[in-house]
């Protein structure tokens, strides 16, 4: 009996997987019209604390969507607890998918493929979506289209706006902050990323430390939204001076930990000055929120401006089609978006963002990314046992070292306080 080496066996298995994927894809090659009217993509999202599901057609029409948000649970807990998030995903993923199918009037047999988030995110949460997607794929003999969560955020605005490749994207959320050039559905050039935490995360931590939940109007909303609303009520927004991070670093990376520490320091001083105890808030709370919002905004503007100038220097964005896409949960912040819009006016860029319900995590963006991949015959997997989750996953090819080497000086645009 002939012995087959482990290396040879692995090559044989991999070639069979590639053939299986190609064989399924080949039925779509050159037949865009055939599937554009009949294709149905089911999207499943469980990367963090929202259980999302949606069905879209091959023409990009949303047939139905469902979302179970864990927001209030985690607000009570003071932050996301992975074990609790996983249990809530387990409890709700089946009814959320069933509701989505029912609202669309679709059965599983009608679906073309299942798109599911597999990277990056909380491992315990991602595992729930992966397991249920595989269960459906096996039971109904459907291929799976694996989705990168940040790629999905970057591409979602193309659902509602006429945005052609390439374009610059700023992704700002509770778990991510990055700048990249989107050259195609799966082709990204990373210009900068956060070296510590994300803006949504520090907004939540600031709001919790400032006890904004004790104000009835803010008790059921995110920290970022609470800080934005409180900032609008500021009477002396220049009271607190917060530093601009990374001013000596000529790159497009972000850092927010220092801002958080500075806000906590000013809060501590004011609490001591006013003898604040228990659940009381400092009288200057709105002014501190305004300062925090302005500091985060200035940092985002500063790094985005350098990214724009780097793209111009290296001809990454065509002069006749300059576009900035802002996506992710923090893109809902109107003050931040307004200031970014001013930056875009200065550099003759058009700016886009999805509607609020598509900025935060949802099943629609996953289904849409699945459709974008299907149209180009990308990542359509029938041998689903090979699929697994990744908690950390970089976005595309990194150009961060090239940005650093360019040492671009940026004269930062002046921005106004929220009003």
CSV table of C-alpha atoms in Angstrom, one decimal:
chain,number,residue,atom,x,y,z
A,1,UNK,CA,0.0,0.0,0.0
A,2,UNK,CA,1.3,3.4,-1.0
A,3,UNK,CA,1.8,5.9,1.9
A,4,UNK,CA,0.6,9.5,1.3
A,5,UNK,CA,2.6,12.1,3.1
A,6,UNK,CA,0.9,14.7,5.3
A,7,UNK,CA,1.9,17.5,3.0
A,8,UNK,CA,0.6,15.7,-0.1
A,9,UNK,CA,-2.7,14.9,1.7
A,10,UNK,CA,-3.1,18.6,2.7
A,11,UNK,CA,-2.5,19.6,-0.9
A,12,UNK,CA,-5.1,17.2,-2.1
A,13,UNK,CA,-7.7,18.4,0.4
A,14,UNK,CA,-7.0,22.1,-0.4
A,15,UNK,CA,-7.2,21.4,-4.1
A,16,UNK,CA,-10.6,19.7,-3.6
A,17,UNK,CA,-11.8,22.7,-1.5
A,18,UNK,CA,-10.7,25.1,-4.2
A,19,UNK,CA,-12.4,23.1,-6.9
A,20,UNK,CA,-15.6,22.9,-4.9
A,21,UNK,CA,-15.7,26.6,-4.4
A,22,UNK,CA,-14.8,27.3,-8.1
A,23,UNK,CA,-17.4,24.8,-9.3
A,24,UNK,CA,-20.2,26.5,-7.4
A,25,UNK,CA,-19.0,30.0,-8.5
A,26,UNK,CA,-18.7,29.0,-12.2
A,27,UNK,CA,-22.5,28.8,-12.4
A,28,UNK,CA,-22.6,32.6,-11.8
A,29,UNK,CA,-19.6,33.5,-14.1
A,30,UNK,CA,-20.8,35.8,-16.9
A,31,UNK,CA,-24.4,35.5,-15.8
A,32,UNK,CA,-24.9,38.7,-13.7
A,33,UNK,CA,-28.4,39.2,-15.1
A,34,UNK,CA,-29.5,35.7,-14.2
A,35,UNK,CA,-28.7,36.1,-10.5
A,36,UNK,CA,-29.4,39.9,-10.0
A,37,UNK,CA,-33.1,39.4,-10.0
A,38,UNK,CA,-33.3,36.0,-8.2
A,39,UNK,CA,-30.4,36.1,-5.8
A,40,UNK,CA,-31.3,36.2,-2.1
A,41,UNK,CA,-28.5,36.8,0.5
A,42,UNK,CA,-29.1,36.1,4.2
A,43,UNK,CA,-26.8,38.2,6.4
A,44,UNK,CA,-26.0,37.2,10.1
A,45,UNK,CA,-24.1,39.6,12.4
A,46,UNK,CA,-23.0,38.7,16.0
A,47,UNK,CA,-19.5,40.3,16.3
A,48,UNK,CA,-20.2,42.2,19.5
A,49,UNK,CA,-23.5,42.8,21.4
A,50,UNK,CA,-26.2,43.0,18.6
A,51,UNK,CA,-27.8,40.0,17.0
A,52,UNK,CA,-28.6,41.2,13.5
A,53,UNK,CA,-30.1,39.5,10.5
A,54,UNK,CA,-31.3,40.7,7.1
A,55,UNK,CA,-32.2,39.5,3.6
A,56,UNK,CA,-31.4,41.5,0.5
A,57,UNK,CA,-32.0,40.7,-3.2
A,58,UNK,CA,-29.5,40.6,-6.0
A,59,UNK,CA,-30.5,44.2,-6.8
A,60,UNK,CA,-29.6,45.3,-3.4
A,61,UNK,CA,-33.1,45.7,-2.1
A,62,UNK,CA,-33.7,45.1,1.6
A,63,UNK,CA,-36.5,42.5,1.9
A,64,UNK,CA,-36.4,42.3,5.6
A,65,UNK,CA,-34.3,42.9,8.7
A,66,UNK,CA,-34.4,42.1,12.4
A,67,UNK,CA,-32.2,43.2,15.3
A,68,UNK,CA,-31.9,42.3,18.9
A,69,UNK,CA,-29.9,44.9,20.8
A,70,UNK,CA,-28.3,44.1,24.1
A,71,UNK,CA,-27.6,47.8,24.8
A,72,UNK,CA,-29.7,48.2,27.9
A,73,UNK,CA,-28.4,45.0,29.5
A,74,UNK,CA,-24.8,46.1,29.1
A,75,UNK,CA,-25.6,49.7,30.2
A,76,UNK,CA,-26.8,48.2,33.5
A,77,UNK,CA,-23.6,46.1,33.7
A,78,UNK,CA,-21.4,49.1,33.1
A,79,UNK,CA,-19.9,47.6,29.9
A,80,UNK,CA,-20.0,44.5,27.7
A,81,UNK,CA,-19.4,41.2,29.5
A,82,UNK,CA,-18.5,38.6,26.8
A,83,UNK,CA,-20.2,35.7,28.6
A,84,UNK,CA,-23.5,37.5,28.9
A,85,UNK,CA,-23.2,38.7,25.3
A,86,UNK,CA,-22.7,35.2,24.1
A,87,UNK,CA,-25.7,33.9,26.1
A,88,UNK,CA,-28.0,36.6,24.7
A,89,UNK,CA,-26.8,35.8,21.2
A,90,UNK,CA,-27.6,32.1,21.7
A,91,UNK,CA,-31.0,32.9,23.0
A,92,UNK,CA,-32.0,35.3,20.2
A,93,UNK,CA,-30.2,34.2,17.0
A,94,UNK,CA,-32.8,31.6,16.0
A,95,UNK,CA,-35.8,33.8,16.6
A,96,UNK,CA,-34.1,36.8,14.9
A,97,UNK,CA,-33.3,34.7,11.8
A,98,UNK,CA,-36.8,33.2,11.8
A,99,UNK,CA,-38.4,36.6,12.1
A,100,UNK,CA,-36.3,37.9,9.2
A,101,UNK,CA,-37.3,35.0,6.9
A,102,UNK,CA,-41.0,35.4,7.9
A,103,UNK,CA,-41.0,39.2,7.3
A,104,UNK,CA,-39.5,38.6,3.8
A,105,UNK,CA,-41.9,35.8,3.0
A,106,UNK,CA,-38.9,33.6,2.2
A,107,UNK,CA,-37.9,30.1,3.1
A,108,UNK,CA,-34.3,28.8,3.5
A,109,UNK,CA,-34.6,26.8,0.3
A,110,UNK,CA,-35.0,30.1,-1.6
A,111,UNK,CA,-31.7,31.6,-0.4
A,112,UNK,CA,-28.6,31.7,-2.6
A,113,UNK,CA,-26.1,32.0,0.2
A,114,UNK,CA,-25.5,32.9,3.8
A,115,UNK,CA,-23.2,35.7,4.7
A,116,UNK,CA,-21.9,35.7,8.2
A,117,UNK,CA,-19.4,37.8,10.2
A,118,UNK,CA,-16.4,35.7,11.1
A,119,UNK,CA,-13.8,38.5,11.9
A,120,UNK,CA,-12.9,40.6,13.9
A,121,UNK,CA,-14.9,40.8,17.1
A,122,UNK,CA,-15.6,39.2,20.5
A,123,UNK,CA,-14.7,35.5,20.1
A,124,UNK,CA,-17.6,34.3,22.2
A,125,UNK,CA,-20.1,36.4,20.1
A,126,UNK,CA,-18.6,35.5,16.7
A,127,UNK,CA,-18.7,31.8,17.6
A,128,UNK,CA,-22.5,32.0,17.9
A,129,UNK,CA,-23.0,33.4,14.5
A,130,UNK,CA,-20.5,31.0,12.9
A,131,UNK,CA,-22.1,27.9,14.5
A,132,UNK,CA,-25.7,28.9,13.5
A,133,UNK,CA,-24.6,29.8,10.0
A,134,UNK,CA,-22.9,26.5,9.6
A,135,UNK,CA,-26.0,24.7,10.9
A,136,UNK,CA,-28.2,26.4,8.3
A,137,UNK,CA,-25.7,25.8,5.5
A,138,UNK,CA,-25.5,22.1,6.3
A,139,UNK,CA,-29.2,21.6,6.7
A,140,UNK,CA,-30.2,23.5,3.5
A,141,UNK,CA,-27.1,22.9,1.4
A,142,UNK,CA,-26.1,26.6,1.1
A,143,UNK,CA,-22.7,28.1,0.6
A,144,UNK,CA,-21.3,30.5,3.2
A,145,UNK,CA,-19.7,33.9,2.4
A,146,UNK,CA,-17.4,34.8,5.3
A,147,UNK,CA,-17.5,38.5,6.1
A,148,UNK,CA,-14.8,40.8,7.6
A,149,UNK,CA,-16.8,43.2,9.9
A,150,UNK,CA,-14.8,46.3,9.0
A,151,UNK,CA,-14.9,45.6,5.3
A,152,UNK,CA,-18.7,45.4,5.7
A,153,UNK,CA,-18.8,48.8,7.4
A,154,UNK,CA,-16.6,50.3,4.7
A,155,UNK,CA,-18.8,49.1,1.9
A,156,UNK,CA,-22.2,49.7,3.4
A,157,UNK,CA,-22.6,53.3,2.2
A,158,UNK,CA,-22.5,52.0,-1.4
A,159,UNK,CA,-26.0,50.6,-0.8
A,160,UNK,CA,-27.4,54.1,-0.5
A,161,UNK,CA,-24.9,56.4,-2.3
A,162,UNK,CA,-23.3,56.4,-5.7
A,163,UNK,CA,-19.8,55.7,-4.5
A,164,UNK,CA,-17.2,54.3,-6.9
A,165,UNK,CA,-13.9,52.8,-6.1
A,166,UNK,CA,-11.4,54.0,-4.9
A,167,UNK,CA,-12.3,56.1,-1.9
A,168,UNK,CA,-11.0,57.1,1.5
A,169,UNK,CA,-12.8,55.6,4.5
A,170,UNK,CA,-12.8,56.6,8.2
A,171,UNK,CA,-14.2,53.8,10.3
A,172,UNK,CA,-15.1,55.0,13.8
A,173,UNK,CA,-17.0,52.8,16.3
A,174,UNK,CA,-16.9,51.3,19.8
A,175,UNK,CA,-14.3,48.8,18.8
A,176,UNK,CA,-12.4,50.3,15.9
A,177,UNK,CA,-10.8,53.4,14.6
A,178,UNK,CA,-9.0,53.4,11.3
A,179,UNK,CA,-8.3,55.1,8.0
A,180,UNK,CA,-8.0,53.2,4.7
A,181,UNK,CA,-8.3,53.5,1.0
A,182,UNK,CA,-11.0,51.2,-0.4
A,183,UNK,CA,-9.8,50.1,-3.8
A,184,UNK,CA,-12.3,47.3,-4.4
A,185,UNK,CA,-14.6,44.9,-2.6
A,186,UNK,CA,-11.6,43.0,-1.1
A,187,UNK,CA,-8.8,45.4,-1.7
A,188,UNK,CA,-7.9,47.8,1.1
A,189,UNK,CA,-4.9,49.9,1.9
A,190,UNK,CA,-4.6,50.7,5.6
A,191,UNK,CA,-3.2,54.1,6.4
A,192,UNK,CA,-3.8,54.4,10.2
A,193,UNK,CA,-5.4,52.6,13.1
A,194,UNK,CA,-5.8,53.1,16.9
A,195,UNK,CA,-2.8,52.1,18.9
A,196,UNK,CA,-5.0,51.7,22.1
A,197,UNK,CA,-8.8,52.1,22.2
A,198,UNK,CA,-11.6,53.3,19.9
A,199,UNK,CA,-13.6,56.6,20.2
A,200,UNK,CA,-16.9,54.8,21.0
A,201,UNK,CA,-15.2,53.0,23.8
A,202,UNK,CA,-13.8,56.1,25.4
A,203,UNK,CA,-17.0,58.0,25.0
A,204,UNK,CA,-18.7,55.1,26.9
A,205,UNK,CA,-16.1,55.1,29.7
A,206,UNK,CA,-16.2,58.9,30.0
A,207,UNK,CA,-20.0,59.0,30.2
A,208,UNK,CA,-19.9,56.2,32.8
A,209,UNK,CA,-17.3,58.0,34.9
A,210,UNK,CA,-19.2,61.3,34.6
A,211,UNK,CA,-22.4,59.5,35.7
A,212,UNK,CA,-24.4,60.7,32.8
A,213,UNK,CA,-26.7,57.7,33.3
A,214,UNK,CA,-28.1,59.5,36.3
A,215,UNK,CA,-29.7,62.0,34.0
A,216,UNK,CA,-33.1,60.5,32.9
A,217,UNK,CA,-32.7,61.8,29.3
A,218,UNK,CA,-29.4,59.9,29.0
A,219,UNK,CA,-30.1,56.7,30.9
A,220,UNK,CA,-31.0,54.5,27.9
A,221,UNK,CA,-28.6,55.8,25.2
A,222,UNK,CA,-24.9,55.2,24.4
A,223,UNK,CA,-22.2,57.2,26.1
A,224,UNK,CA,-21.3,58.9,22.8
A,225,UNK,CA,-24.8,60.1,22.2
A,226,UNK,CA,-25.2,61.3,25.8
A,227,UNK,CA,-21.9,63.3,25.6
A,228,UNK,CA,-23.0,64.9,22.3
A,229,UNK,CA,-26.4,65.9,23.7
A,230,UNK,CA,-24.8,67.3,26.9
A,231,UNK,CA,-22.2,69.2,24.9
A,232,UNK,CA,-25.0,71.1,23.2
A,233,UNK,CA,-26.0,72.5,26.6
A,234,UNK,CA,-22.5,73.8,27.4
A,235,UNK,CA,-22.3,77.4,28.6
A,236,UNK,CA,-18.5,77.6,28.8
A,237,UNK,CA,-17.1,75.0,26.4
A,238,UNK,CA,-13.6,76.4,26.6
A,239,UNK,CA,-13.4,75.9,30.4
A,240,UNK,CA,-11.4,72.6,30.1
A,241,UNK,CA,-8.2,72.4,28.1
A,242,UNK,CA,-7.6,68.9,26.7
A,243,UNK,CA,-4.5,67.9,24.7
A,244,UNK,CA,-4.4,66.9,21.0
A,245,UNK,CA,-3.0,63.4,20.9
A,246,UNK,CA,0.1,62.3,18.9
A,247,UNK,CA,1.0,65.8,17.7
A,248,UNK,CA,4.7,64.8,17.4
A,249,UNK,CA,3.8,61.7,15.4
A,250,UNK,CA,3.5,62.4,11.6
A,251,UNK,CA,1.3,59.4,10.8
A,252,UNK,CA,-2.4,58.6,10.6
A,253,UNK,CA,-2.6,56.5,13.7
A,254,UNK,CA,-5.0,57.3,16.6
A,255,UNK,CA,-4.7,57.3,20.4
A,256,UNK,CA,-7.5,58.1,22.8
A,257,UNK,CA,-6.3,56.8,26.2
A,258,UNK,CA,-4.6,60.1,27.0
A,259,UNK,CA,-7.8,62.0,26.3
A,260,UNK,CA,-9.7,59.7,28.6
A,261,UNK,CA,-7.1,60.2,31.4
A,262,UNK,CA,-7.2,64.0,31.0
A,263,UNK,CA,-11.0,64.0,31.2
A,264,UNK,CA,-10.9,61.9,34.3
A,265,UNK,CA,-8.3,64.2,35.9
A,266,UNK,CA,-10.5,67.3,35.3
A,267,UNK,CA,-13.5,65.4,36.6
A,268,UNK,CA,-11.7,64.4,39.8
A,269,UNK,CA,-10.6,68.0,40.4
A,270,UNK,CA,-14.1,69.3,40.1
A,271,UNK,CA,-15.6,66.6,42.2
A,272,UNK,CA,-13.1,67.4,44.9
A,273,UNK,CA,-13.7,71.1,44.6
A,274,UNK,CA,-17.5,70.7,44.9
A,275,UNK,CA,-17.4,67.9,47.5
A,276,UNK,CA,-19.4,65.7,45.1
A,277,UNK,CA,-20.6,62.4,46.7
A,278,UNK,CA,-22.4,59.2,45.5
A,279,UNK,CA,-24.5,59.8,42.4
A,280,UNK,CA,-24.2,63.6,42.2
A,281,UNK,CA,-22.8,65.3,39.0
A,282,UNK,CA,-20.5,68.2,38.9
A,283,UNK,CA,-22.2,71.5,37.9
A,284,UNK,CA,-19.8,71.9,34.9
A,285,UNK,CA,-20.7,68.5,33.4
A,286,UNK,CA,-22.0,69.9,30.1
A,287,UNK,CA,-18.8,72.0,29.6
A,288,UNK,CA,-16.7,68.9,30.3
A,289,UNK,CA,-18.7,66.9,27.7
A,290,UNK,CA,-18.2,69.7,25.2
A,291,UNK,CA,-14.4,69.6,25.8
A,292,UNK,CA,-14.3,65.8,25.5
A,293,UNK,CA,-16.3,65.9,22.2
A,294,UNK,CA,-14.1,68.6,20.8
A,295,UNK,CA,-10.9,66.9,21.7
A,296,UNK,CA,-12.0,63.6,20.0
A,297,UNK,CA,-13.2,65.5,17.0
A,298,UNK,CA,-9.9,67.5,16.6
A,299,UNK,CA,-7.9,64.3,16.8
A,300,UNK,CA,-10.1,62.6,14.1
A,301,UNK,CA,-9.8,65.7,11.9
A,302,UNK,CA,-6.1,65.9,12.3
A,303,UNK,CA,-5.4,62.3,11.3
A,304,UNK,CA,-7.9,62.3,8.5
A,305,UNK,CA,-6.4,65.5,7.0
A,306,UNK,CA,-3.0,63.8,6.9
A,307,UNK,CA,-4.6,60.8,5.2
A,308,UNK,CA,-6.1,63.1,2.6
A,309,UNK,CA,-2.7,64.7,1.9
A,310,UNK,CA,-0.9,61.4,1.8
A,311,UNK,CA,-3.5,60.1,-0.7
A,312,UNK,CA,-2.9,63.2,-2.8
A,313,UNK,CA,0.9,62.9,-2.7
A,314,UNK,CA,0.8,59.2,-3.7
A,315,UNK,CA,-2.1,59.4,-6.2
A,316,UNK,CA,-4.3,56.9,-4.3
A,317,UNK,CA,-7.5,58.9,-4.9
A,318,UNK,CA,-8.3,60.3,-8.3
A,319,UNK,CA,-8.5,64.1,-8.5
A,320,UNK,CA,-11.8,63.9,-10.4
A,321,UNK,CA,-13.4,61.6,-7.8
A,322,UNK,CA,-12.3,62.6,-4.3
A,323,UNK,CA,-14.6,60.9,-1.7
A,324,UNK,CA,-14.5,60.3,2.0
A,325,UNK,CA,-16.8,57.7,3.6
A,326,UNK,CA,-17.4,57.8,7.3
A,327,UNK,CA,-18.9,54.7,8.8
A,328,UNK,CA,-19.3,52.8,12.1
A,329,UNK,CA,-21.4,53.6,15.1
A,330,UNK,CA,-19.6,56.9,15.9
A,331,UNK,CA,-20.4,58.2,12.4
A,332,UNK,CA,-23.9,58.9,13.9
A,333,UNK,CA,-22.3,61.7,15.8
A,334,UNK,CA,-23.5,64.8,14.0
A,335,UNK,CA,-20.9,67.2,15.4
A,336,UNK,CA,-18.0,64.9,14.3
A,337,UNK,CA,-19.6,64.5,10.9
A,338,UNK,CA,-20.2,68.2,10.5
A,339,UNK,CA,-16.5,68.9,11.2
A,340,UNK,CA,-15.4,66.3,8.8
A,341,UNK,CA,-17.7,67.9,6.2
A,342,UNK,CA,-15.9,71.2,6.7
A,343,UNK,CA,-12.6,69.4,6.2
A,344,UNK,CA,-13.9,67.8,3.0
A,345,UNK,CA,-15.0,71.3,1.7
A,346,UNK,CA,-11.4,72.5,2.3
A,347,UNK,CA,-10.0,69.7,0.2
A,348,UNK,CA,-12.8,69.5,-2.4
A,349,UNK,CA,-13.9,66.0,-1.2
A,350,UNK,CA,-17.4,64.7,-1.3
A,351,UNK,CA,-18.4,63.1,2.1
A,352,UNK,CA,-20.8,60.2,2.7
A,353,UNK,CA,-22.1,58.2,5.6
A,354,UNK,CA,-24.8,55.6,5.8
A,355,UNK,CA,-28.2,56.4,7.6
A,356,UNK,CA,-28.0,55.9,11.4
A,357,UNK,CA,-29.5,52.4,11.3
A,358,UNK,CA,-26.7,51.3,9.0
A,359,UNK,CA,-23.9,52.9,10.9
A,360,UNK,CA,-24.2,50.7,13.9
A,361,UNK,CA,-23.8,46.9,13.7
A,362,UNK,CA,-26.6,45.2,11.7
A,363,UNK,CA,-27.4,42.3,9.4
A,364,UNK,CA,-28.0,44.5,6.4
A,365,UNK,CA,-24.3,45.4,6.0
A,366,UNK,CA,-23.3,41.8,6.2
A,367,UNK,CA,-25.8,40.7,3.6
A,368,UNK,CA,-24.7,43.6,1.3
A,369,UNK,CA,-21.0,42.7,1.7
A,370,UNK,CA,-22.1,39.1,0.8
A,371,UNK,CA,-23.8,40.4,-2.4
A,372,UNK,CA,-20.8,42.5,-3.3
A,373,UNK,CA,-18.6,39.4,-3.0
A,374,UNK,CA,-21.1,37.2,-4.9
A,375,UNK,CA,-21.2,39.7,-7.8
A,376,UNK,CA,-17.4,39.2,-8.2
A,377,UNK,CA,-17.3,35.5,-7.3
A,378,UNK,CA,-15.3,36.1,-4.1
A,379,UNK,CA,-15.2,34.0,-1.0
A,380,UNK,CA,-18.1,31.7,-1.8
A,381,UNK,CA,-17.4,28.6,0.4
A,382,UNK,CA,-19.1,25.3,0.2
A,383,UNK,CA,-16.5,23.3,2.3
A,384,UNK,CA,-17.7,25.1,5.4
A,385,UNK,CA,-15.8,23.0,7.9
A,386,UNK,CA,-12.7,25.0,7.1
A,387,UNK,CA,-14.3,28.3,8.2
A,388,UNK,CA,-13.4,29.7,11.6
A,389,UNK,CA,-13.5,33.0,13.5
A,390,UNK,CA,-10.7,35.5,14.1
A,391,UNK,CA,-10.9,37.9,17.1
A,392,UNK,CA,-8.3,40.2,15.6
A,393,UNK,CA,-7.9,40.7,11.9
A,394,UNK,CA,-6.1,43.5,10.1
A,395,UNK,CA,-7.9,45.4,7.3
A,396,UNK,CA,-6.1,44.9,4.0
A,397,UNK,CA,-2.5,45.8,3.2
A,398,UNK,CA,-0.8,48.1,5.7
A,399,UNK,CA,0.7,51.3,4.3
A,400,UNK,CA,1.3,52.7,7.9
A,401,UNK,CA,5.1,52.5,7.6
A,402,UNK,CA,4.9,54.4,4.3
A,403,UNK,CA,2.8,57.1,5.9
A,404,UNK,CA,5.3,57.5,8.7
A,405,UNK,CA,8.2,57.7,6.3
A,406,UNK,CA,6.5,60.5,4.4
A,407,UNK,CA,6.6,62.8,7.5
A,408,UNK,CA,3.9,65.0,6.2
A,409,UNK,CA,3.4,68.3,8.1
A,410,UNK,CA,-0.3,69.2,8.5
A,411,UNK,CA,-1.6,72.6,9.3
A,412,UNK,CA,-4.8,71.5,11.0
A,413,UNK,CA,-8.1,73.0,10.0
A,414,UNK,CA,-9.8,75.0,12.8
A,415,UNK,CA,-13.1,73.6,13.9
A,416,UNK,CA,-16.0,75.1,15.9
A,417,UNK,CA,-17.6,73.9,19.1
A,418,UNK,CA,-20.8,72.0,18.9
A,419,UNK,CA,-23.9,74.2,18.7
